[in-house]
Short mmCIF file of C-alpha atoms and ligand atoms in Angstrom, two decimals:
data_model
loop_
_atom_site.label_atom_id
_atom_site.label_comp_id
_atom_site.label_asym_id
_atom_site.label_seq_id
_atom_site.Cartn_x
_atom_site.Cartn_y
_atom_site.Cartn_z
CA UNK A 1 23.59 -0.90 -21.89
CA UNK A 2 23.71 1.46 -18.89
CA UNK A 3 22.06 0.59 -15.56
CA UNK A 4 18.35 0.00 -15.81
CA UNK A 5 16.04 2.05 -13.64
CA UNK A 6 12.27 1.89 -13.54
CA UNK A 7 10.49 5.20 -13.04
CA UNK A 8 6.88 5.15 -11.92
CA UNK A 9 4.72 8.27 -12.08
CA UNK A 10 1.58 8.50 -9.96
CA UNK A 11 -1.74 10.14 -10.81
CA UNK A 12 -0.93 13.70 -9.72
CA UNK A 13 2.43 13.52 -11.49
CA UNK A 14 0.62 12.93 -14.80
CA UNK A 15 -2.54 14.84 -13.80
CA UNK A 16 -2.57 17.25 -16.77
CA UNK A 17 -0.85 17.69 -20.11
CA UNK A 18 1.38 20.28 -18.44
CA UNK A 19 2.35 17.75 -15.78
CA UNK A 20 2.95 15.10 -18.45
CA UNK A 21 5.24 17.58 -20.17
CA UNK A 22 7.36 17.94 -16.98
CA UNK A 23 7.38 14.19 -16.46
CA UNK A 24 8.66 13.77 -20.02
CA UNK A 25 11.47 16.14 -19.08
CA UNK A 26 12.34 14.00 -16.02
CA UNK A 27 12.35 10.84 -18.15
CA UNK A 28 14.45 12.51 -20.83
CA UNK A 29 17.06 13.66 -18.29
CA UNK A 30 17.24 10.24 -16.65
CA UNK A 31 17.68 8.60 -20.04
CA UNK A 32 20.98 10.45 -20.53
CA UNK A 33 22.68 8.37 -17.85
CA UNK A 34 20.42 5.33 -17.44
CA UNK A 35 18.36 2.89 -19.40
CA UNK A 36 14.85 3.88 -18.43
CA UNK A 37 11.59 1.96 -18.22
CA UNK A 38 8.51 3.97 -17.29
CA UNK A 39 5.30 2.88 -15.58
CA UNK A 40 2.36 5.27 -15.31
CA UNK A 41 -0.83 5.61 -13.27
CA UNK A 42 -4.00 7.10 -14.64
CA UNK A 43 -4.27 10.90 -14.56
CA UNK A 44 -5.45 11.90 -11.08
CA UNK A 45 -9.19 11.54 -10.61
CA UNK A 46 -9.53 9.42 -13.75
CA UNK A 47 -9.89 6.04 -12.02
CA UNK A 48 -12.51 7.46 -9.64
CA UNK A 49 -14.38 8.90 -12.59
CA UNK A 50 -14.41 5.50 -14.31
CA UNK A 51 -15.61 3.76 -11.15
CA UNK A 52 -18.45 6.25 -10.92
CA UNK A 53 -19.41 5.57 -14.52
CA UNK A 54 -19.38 1.83 -13.84
CA UNK A 55 -21.75 2.29 -10.94
CA UNK A 56 -24.28 4.09 -13.07
CA UNK A 57 -25.86 0.79 -14.14
CA UNK A 58 -26.03 -0.73 -10.70
CA UNK A 59 -23.95 -1.04 -7.58
CA UNK A 60 -22.38 -4.36 -8.53
CA UNK A 61 -21.33 -4.29 -12.16
CA UNK A 62 -19.93 -7.42 -13.72
CA UNK A 63 -16.39 -7.83 -12.42
CA UNK A 64 -14.78 -8.50 -15.78
CA UNK A 65 -16.40 -5.48 -17.39
CA UNK A 66 -15.58 -3.34 -14.37
CA UNK A 67 -11.85 -4.05 -14.76
CA UNK A 68 -12.06 -3.64 -18.52
CA UNK A 69 -13.36 -0.13 -17.87
CA UNK A 70 -11.32 1.12 -14.90
CA UNK A 71 -8.03 -0.07 -16.41
CA UNK A 72 -8.36 2.39 -19.28
CA UNK A 73 -7.12 5.42 -17.33
CA UNK A 74 -3.59 4.05 -17.49
CA UNK A 75 -3.89 3.48 -21.23
CA UNK A 76 -4.57 7.18 -21.70
CA UNK A 77 -1.59 8.38 -19.68
CA UNK A 78 0.85 5.92 -21.24
CA UNK A 79 -0.05 7.04 -24.76
CA UNK A 80 0.02 10.73 -23.80
CA UNK A 81 3.41 10.51 -22.10
CA UNK A 82 4.77 8.67 -25.12
CA UNK A 83 3.55 11.48 -27.38
CA UNK A 84 5.13 14.05 -25.04
CA UNK A 85 8.47 12.23 -25.32
CA UNK A 86 8.16 12.06 -29.10
CA UNK A 87 7.69 15.82 -29.12
CA UNK A 88 11.07 16.09 -27.41
CA UNK A 89 12.72 13.85 -29.98
CA UNK A 90 12.93 10.85 -27.64
CA UNK A 91 12.19 7.33 -28.86
CA UNK A 92 9.39 5.91 -26.75
CA UNK A 93 6.54 3.44 -27.15
CA UNK A 94 3.47 2.77 -25.03
CA UNK A 95 2.61 -0.74 -23.84
CA UNK A 96 -0.50 -2.15 -22.23
CA UNK A 97 -0.45 -5.07 -19.79
CA UNK A 98 -1.45 -7.36 -22.59
CA UNK A 99 1.41 -6.19 -24.81
CA UNK A 100 4.01 -7.09 -22.18
CA UNK A 101 2.11 -10.20 -21.00
CA UNK A 102 1.61 -8.93 -17.44
CA UNK A 103 -0.07 -12.17 -16.37
CA UNK A 104 -2.19 -12.12 -13.23
CA UNK A 105 -4.65 -14.27 -11.33
CA UNK A 106 -8.27 -13.82 -12.36
CA UNK A 107 -9.48 -12.23 -9.12
CA UNK A 108 -10.76 -9.07 -10.73
CA UNK A 109 -9.95 -5.77 -8.99
CA UNK A 110 -7.52 -7.56 -6.66
CA UNK A 111 -5.51 -9.53 -9.19
CA UNK A 112 -2.07 -10.76 -8.21
CA UNK A 113 0.87 -10.66 -10.61
CA UNK A 114 2.10 -14.04 -11.77
CA UNK A 115 4.58 -13.23 -14.51
CA UNK A 116 5.84 -10.51 -16.86
CA UNK A 117 7.48 -10.94 -20.25
CA UNK A 118 10.85 -9.39 -19.37
CA UNK A 119 12.32 -10.42 -22.73
CA UNK A 120 9.84 -8.26 -24.57
CA UNK A 121 10.68 -5.21 -22.42
CA UNK A 122 14.41 -5.86 -22.72
CA UNK A 123 14.15 -6.00 -26.52
CA UNK A 124 12.51 -2.59 -26.54
CA UNK A 125 15.20 -0.98 -24.39
CA UNK A 126 18.01 -2.65 -26.30
CA UNK A 127 16.66 -0.90 -29.35
CA UNK A 128 17.09 2.42 -27.52
CA UNK A 129 13.36 2.96 -27.08
CA UNK A 130 11.80 3.90 -23.73
CA UNK A 131 8.83 1.65 -22.91
CA UNK A 132 5.97 3.55 -21.28
CA UNK A 133 3.97 0.84 -19.56
CA UNK A 134 0.48 1.03 -18.09
CA UNK A 135 0.48 0.41 -14.34
CA UNK A 136 -2.43 -1.20 -12.50
CA UNK A 137 -3.43 -3.45 -15.42
CA UNK A 138 -2.93 -7.15 -15.87
CA UNK A 139 -4.29 -9.92 -18.05
CA UNK A 140 -5.49 -13.37 -17.14
CA UNK A 141 -4.23 -16.55 -18.74
CA UNK A 142 -7.24 -16.28 -21.05
CA UNK A 143 -6.38 -12.70 -22.03
CA UNK A 144 -9.05 -10.82 -20.06
CA UNK A 145 -8.07 -7.50 -18.50
CA UNK A 146 -7.67 -7.36 -14.72
CA UNK A 147 -6.60 -4.65 -12.27
CA UNK A 148 -4.31 -4.91 -9.27
CA UNK A 149 -6.25 -2.97 -6.64
CA UNK A 150 -6.15 0.73 -5.86
CA UNK A 151 -2.65 2.12 -5.97
CA UNK A 152 -1.58 -0.96 -7.94
CA UNK A 153 0.73 0.87 -10.34
CA UNK A 154 3.40 0.87 -7.64
CA UNK A 155 3.30 -2.91 -7.67
CA UNK A 156 3.47 -3.01 -11.48
CA UNK A 157 6.62 -0.88 -11.35
CA UNK A 158 8.37 -2.93 -8.68
CA UNK A 159 7.41 -6.20 -10.38
CA UNK A 160 8.89 -5.02 -13.66
CA UNK A 161 12.01 -3.75 -11.90
CA UNK A 162 12.42 -7.19 -10.33
CA UNK A 163 11.94 -9.04 -13.62
CA UNK A 164 14.40 -6.95 -15.63
CA UNK A 165 16.92 -6.78 -12.78
CA UNK A 166 16.75 -3.02 -12.56
CA UNK A 167 19.17 -1.39 -10.19
CA UNK A 168 16.41 0.75 -8.68
CA UNK A 169 12.73 1.55 -8.87
CA UNK A 170 11.93 5.25 -8.45
CA UNK A 171 8.37 5.97 -7.36
CA UNK A 172 7.54 9.57 -8.29
CA UNK A 173 4.70 11.15 -6.38
CA UNK A 174 3.45 14.54 -5.14
CA UNK A 175 5.29 14.50 -1.80
CA UNK A 176 9.02 14.74 -1.19
CA UNK A 177 9.39 11.23 0.20
CA UNK A 178 8.41 9.14 3.21
CA UNK A 179 7.68 11.26 6.27
CA UNK A 180 7.83 10.42 9.97
CA UNK A 181 4.05 10.70 9.82
CA UNK A 182 1.39 12.38 7.71
CA UNK A 183 2.36 16.10 7.53
CA UNK A 184 -1.36 16.92 7.31
CA UNK A 185 -1.68 15.76 10.93
CA UNK A 186 1.72 16.82 12.26
CA UNK A 187 2.99 19.94 10.54
CA UNK A 188 6.61 19.43 11.60
CA UNK A 189 6.75 15.82 10.40
CA UNK A 190 10.14 15.21 8.86
CA UNK A 191 11.09 13.69 5.55
CA UNK A 192 13.31 10.64 6.05
CA UNK A 193 16.40 10.28 3.85
CA UNK A 194 16.24 6.54 4.21
CA UNK A 195 14.24 3.85 5.91
CA UNK A 196 14.70 0.10 6.13
CA UNK A 197 12.57 -2.20 4.00
CA UNK A 198 11.22 -3.83 7.15
CA UNK A 199 10.09 -0.53 8.58
CA UNK A 200 8.52 0.47 5.30
CA UNK A 201 6.63 -2.83 5.17
CA UNK A 202 5.17 -2.18 8.61
CA UNK A 203 4.40 1.49 7.93
CA UNK A 204 2.71 0.76 4.61
CA UNK A 205 0.79 -2.15 6.10
CA UNK A 206 -0.42 0.08 8.92
CA UNK A 207 -1.71 2.88 6.75
CA UNK A 208 1.14 5.02 5.41
CA UNK A 209 -0.32 5.69 1.98
CA UNK A 210 2.65 6.87 -0.05
CA UNK A 211 3.33 3.47 -1.57
CA UNK A 212 1.14 0.38 -1.96
CA UNK A 213 1.92 -2.33 0.60
CA UNK A 214 2.08 -5.05 -2.04
CA UNK A 215 4.73 -3.06 -3.88
CA UNK A 216 6.90 -3.01 -0.76
CA UNK A 217 6.35 -6.73 -0.26
CA UNK A 218 7.47 -7.34 -3.83
CA UNK A 219 10.52 -5.13 -3.39
CA UNK A 220 11.42 -7.01 -0.24
CA UNK A 221 10.95 -10.43 -1.81
CA UNK A 222 12.95 -9.67 -4.95
CA UNK A 223 15.51 -7.28 -3.41
CA UNK A 224 14.61 -4.22 -5.42
CA UNK A 225 15.87 -0.96 -3.94
CA UNK A 226 13.04 1.57 -4.08
CA UNK A 227 13.19 5.34 -3.85
CA UNK A 228 10.14 7.52 -3.24
CA UNK A 229 10.49 11.08 -4.50
CA UNK A 230 8.61 14.07 -5.85
CA UNK A 231 8.03 14.80 -9.52
CA UNK A 232 7.15 18.38 -8.52
CA UNK A 233 10.23 19.38 -6.50
CA UNK A 234 13.89 18.52 -6.84
CA UNK A 235 15.31 16.31 -4.12
CA UNK A 236 16.67 12.89 -3.34
CA UNK A 237 13.45 11.57 -1.78
CA UNK A 238 13.58 8.61 0.60
CA UNK A 239 15.55 5.49 -0.18
CA UNK A 240 14.07 2.25 1.10
CA UNK A 241 17.16 0.33 2.09
CA UNK A 242 17.44 -3.38 1.60
CA UNK A 243 20.02 -3.69 4.34
CA UNK A 244 19.51 -2.55 7.87
CA UNK A 245 21.92 0.20 8.84
CA UNK A 246 23.67 -1.11 11.89
CA UNK A 247 25.21 2.11 13.20
CA UNK A 248 22.32 4.22 14.27
CA UNK A 249 19.00 2.51 14.17
CA UNK A 250 16.19 4.88 14.95
CA UNK A 251 14.21 3.81 17.97
CA UNK A 252 11.07 4.96 16.23
CA UNK A 253 11.19 5.86 12.54
CA UNK A 254 7.61 6.65 11.86
CA UNK A 255 4.01 6.64 12.97
CA UNK A 256 1.23 5.30 10.76
CA UNK A 257 -2.49 5.30 11.36
CA UNK A 258 -5.65 3.92 9.80
CA UNK A 259 -9.06 5.43 10.42
CA UNK A 260 -11.16 3.31 8.08
CA UNK A 261 -11.22 0.31 10.38
CA UNK A 262 -13.88 -1.86 12.01
CA UNK A 263 -13.50 -3.97 15.12
CA UNK A 264 -15.41 -7.26 15.33
CA UNK A 265 -15.77 -8.97 18.69
CA UNK A 266 -17.33 -12.40 19.11
CA UNK A 267 -18.25 -12.43 22.75
CA UNK A 268 -18.46 -15.69 24.67
CA UNK A 269 -16.81 -17.98 22.13
CA UNK A 270 -16.10 -21.54 23.23
CA UNK A 271 -12.42 -22.01 24.11
CA UNK A 272 -11.95 -25.16 22.02
CA UNK A 273 -9.44 -26.14 19.34
CA UNK A 274 -10.32 -25.01 15.83
CA UNK A 275 -12.40 -22.00 16.80
CA UNK A 276 -10.00 -19.35 15.49
CA UNK A 277 -9.73 -21.24 12.23
CA UNK A 278 -13.50 -21.64 11.91
CA UNK A 279 -13.86 -17.87 12.25
CA UNK A 280 -10.89 -16.64 10.26
CA UNK A 281 -10.79 -19.35 7.59
CA UNK A 282 -14.00 -18.27 5.83
CA UNK A 283 -12.99 -14.61 6.21
CA UNK A 284 -9.73 -15.24 4.44
CA UNK A 285 -11.56 -17.32 1.80
CA UNK A 286 -13.60 -14.18 1.16
CA UNK A 287 -10.24 -12.45 0.46
CA UNK A 288 -10.56 -10.12 3.42
CA UNK A 289 -7.37 -9.20 5.22
CA UNK A 290 -7.60 -9.39 8.98
CA UNK A 291 -5.22 -7.39 11.10
CA UNK A 292 -5.11 -7.08 14.90
CA UNK A 293 -6.30 -10.46 16.22
CA UNK A 294 -6.80 -10.91 19.94
CA UNK A 295 -8.13 -13.80 21.94
CA UNK A 296 -8.08 -13.54 25.67
CA UNK A 297 -7.63 -16.08 28.46
CA UNK A 298 -10.91 -17.91 28.89
CA UNK A 299 -13.15 -17.81 31.92
CA UNK A 300 -15.42 -20.86 32.38
CA UNK A 301 -14.43 -22.15 28.95
CA UNK A 302 -15.63 -18.98 27.19
CA UNK A 303 -13.50 -16.26 25.70
CA UNK A 304 -13.73 -13.16 23.52
CA UNK A 305 -12.34 -13.16 20.02
CA UNK A 306 -11.56 -9.75 18.50
CA UNK A 307 -10.10 -8.68 15.19
CA UNK A 308 -10.04 -5.64 12.93
CA UNK A 309 -10.67 -5.34 9.20
CA UNK A 310 -10.81 -2.46 6.77
CA UNK A 311 -14.18 -0.63 6.78
CA UNK A 312 -14.85 -1.60 3.15
CA UNK A 313 -14.97 -5.25 4.24
CA UNK A 314 -17.51 -4.73 7.05
CA UNK A 315 -20.50 -6.11 5.13
CA UNK A 316 -18.60 -9.10 3.78
CA UNK A 317 -17.33 -10.06 7.23
CA UNK A 318 -20.74 -9.53 8.86
CA UNK A 319 -22.22 -11.92 6.32
CA UNK A 320 -19.47 -14.50 6.82
CA UNK A 321 -20.12 -14.47 10.56
CA UNK A 322 -23.85 -14.90 9.99
CA UNK A 323 -23.02 -17.92 7.84
CA UNK A 324 -20.78 -19.62 10.42
CA UNK A 325 -23.22 -19.18 13.29
CA UNK A 326 -24.22 -22.83 13.16
CA UNK A 327 -20.63 -23.98 13.52
CA UNK A 328 -19.15 -21.47 15.96
CA UNK A 329 -20.98 -20.85 19.17
CA UNK A 330 -20.86 -17.36 20.64
CA UNK A 331 -23.11 -15.11 22.72
CA UNK A 332 -22.94 -11.78 20.91
CA UNK A 333 -21.35 -10.18 17.92
CA UNK A 334 -20.18 -6.63 18.53
CA UNK A 335 -19.20 -4.43 15.60
CA UNK A 336 -17.46 -1.14 16.34
CA UNK A 337 -16.62 1.20 13.48
CA UNK A 338 -15.67 4.12 15.71
CA UNK A 339 -12.13 2.86 16.07
CA UNK A 340 -8.76 3.48 14.49
CA UNK A 341 -5.27 2.04 14.65
CA UNK A 342 -2.10 3.93 15.46
CA UNK A 343 1.25 2.21 14.99
CA UNK A 344 4.75 3.21 15.92
CA UNK A 345 7.49 1.54 13.92
CA UNK A 346 11.25 1.36 14.32
CA UNK A 347 13.95 -1.29 13.96
CA UNK A 348 15.65 0.13 17.06
CA UNK A 349 12.85 -1.31 19.17
CA UNK A 350 14.40 -4.70 18.72
CA UNK A 351 17.37 -3.81 20.86
CA UNK A 352 15.95 -1.24 23.23
CA UNK A 353 13.32 -1.69 25.87
CA UNK A 354 10.88 0.90 27.09
CA UNK A 355 9.35 2.08 23.83
CA UNK A 356 5.94 0.65 24.65
CA UNK A 357 5.78 2.06 28.17
CA UNK A 358 6.91 5.45 26.92
CA UNK A 359 4.13 5.44 24.33
CA UNK A 360 1.47 4.28 26.81
CA UNK A 361 2.50 6.93 29.34
CA UNK A 362 2.33 9.73 26.77
CA UNK A 363 -1.10 8.61 25.62
CA UNK A 364 -2.47 8.22 29.14
CA UNK A 365 -1.27 11.68 30.09
CA UNK A 366 -3.31 12.95 27.17
CA UNK A 367 -6.46 11.00 28.01
CA UNK A 368 -6.22 8.62 25.08
CA UNK A 369 -7.61 5.27 26.10
CA UNK A 370 -6.01 2.24 24.45
CA UNK A 371 -8.49 -0.53 23.67
CA UNK A 372 -6.15 -3.13 22.22
CA UNK A 373 -2.37 -3.38 22.05
CA UNK A 374 -0.64 -5.63 19.60
CA UNK A 375 3.09 -5.79 18.95
CA UNK A 376 5.66 -7.24 16.59
CA UNK A 377 9.43 -7.01 16.93
CA UNK A 378 9.58 -3.57 15.39
CA UNK A 379 6.03 -2.29 15.76
CA UNK A 380 3.46 -1.40 18.40
CA UNK A 381 -0.11 -1.08 17.19
CA UNK A 382 -2.80 0.43 19.37
CA UNK A 383 -6.52 0.42 18.69
CA UNK A 384 -8.10 3.62 19.96
CA UNK A 385 -11.19 5.77 19.53
CA UNK A 386 -11.38 7.17 15.99
CA UNK A 387 -11.88 10.74 17.22
CA UNK A 388 -8.60 10.65 19.13
CA UNK A 389 -6.32 9.56 16.30
CA UNK A 390 -4.95 12.95 15.31
CA UNK A 391 -4.20 13.78 18.92
CA UNK A 392 -2.56 10.40 19.55
CA UNK A 393 -0.33 10.76 16.49
CA UNK A 394 0.69 14.30 17.53
CA UNK A 395 1.44 13.20 21.10
CA UNK A 396 3.55 10.23 19.99
CA UNK A 397 5.41 12.24 17.35
CA UNK A 398 6.35 14.75 20.04
CA UNK A 399 7.19 12.11 22.64
CA UNK A 400 9.66 10.32 20.37
CA UNK A 401 11.04 13.63 19.08
CA UNK A 402 10.51 12.64 15.47
CA UNK A 403 10.77 16.25 14.35
CA UNK A 404 14.41 16.41 15.47
N1 LIG B 1 -5.10 4.39 -11.17
C1 LIG B 1 -5.16 3.41 -10.13
C2 LIG B 1 -5.76 4.03 -8.88
O1 LIG B 1 -6.15 5.17 -8.88
C3 LIG B 1 -3.85 2.77 -9.87
C4 LIG B 1 -2.77 3.69 -9.37
O2 LIG B 1 -2.88 4.90 -9.45
O3 LIG B 1 -1.75 3.18 -8.89
O4 LIG B 1 -5.88 3.36 -7.88
MG1 MG B 2 -0.46 5.75 -5.68
#
């Protein structure tokens, strides 16, 4: 058997029967030199349409039924692509999550993959048939349908690639690859030929939307090389490298940003052991991801505790904080949704100083006030006013000469 590659096609790539026809052509060509496994998203707009239908009978439909409904978009595209391949004389067969035992946890709409029946998939490819597998879907131990969260088909593809030991997972989308930043904000943003897995993890986690963060985490954990490329244009895309290139590490590889953020500040919190846990524990129990977390030096035994969450979690977090009021003493709760995060990422930062000061200088010269700064070895995240994000990204892109 030739090298196995997993090809994943996103919503726009399979957005119409014409698009499905061109995708079938891509799959057919790849199958001449590789053993191919395909994972598909729903046709673009389909998942949103299903969510809208679900909300017709109330804002909070039953979680099990919700997933049963919104998972069907992928079923449509997998069957259609299979038919398209048949029309080209290629042996293919569609598979749902249940048919390949894509086992997940039972947290509906955010289910996590536990296991996949690799044997079943391998049997299909050994027979010379191309499996066309539904992304996004899973099943619980009890056989109920779950979904993996928006953009979850990327994770399906990488998980399958890991389980069958594929030599690569190709994520086909409607852009040419990973860019230095969003070309909609910076017109001369550049497509990267390669990027390290670490950088991609940070960029995806900080808002670069091309590939789901969980998919990158999976790829990193199971050493799956991933390539992001266009199904519309020819090109090599961007390879996400498992190994760090040692020769010429970019100081800054990319800039990511997130506008849909909310900043919570508990003002006047007691500076006593256990406080951070009492605040963040229940938030994490509510399955909300917290990002920038800052606690300052206390004055008179009181301090401020600040963190950011995604805007969709604002109500949940507000409620959690209401609930812990009796246990955690604080003076005020401040909620600010007029903020955004901008992050610069690059493995070169590890060995070179001055990146932060260069960024701060450029922003100050352009009247962008930085509210919070938070760093990791290869990332600097700044919380700023939401209205200034585009400007900040443009300024930083220029300052670090990412267009060169
Ligand atoms: N169809 C799902 C969504 O729109 C999953 C995916 O496309 O990856 O989020
Ligand atoms: Mg996607």
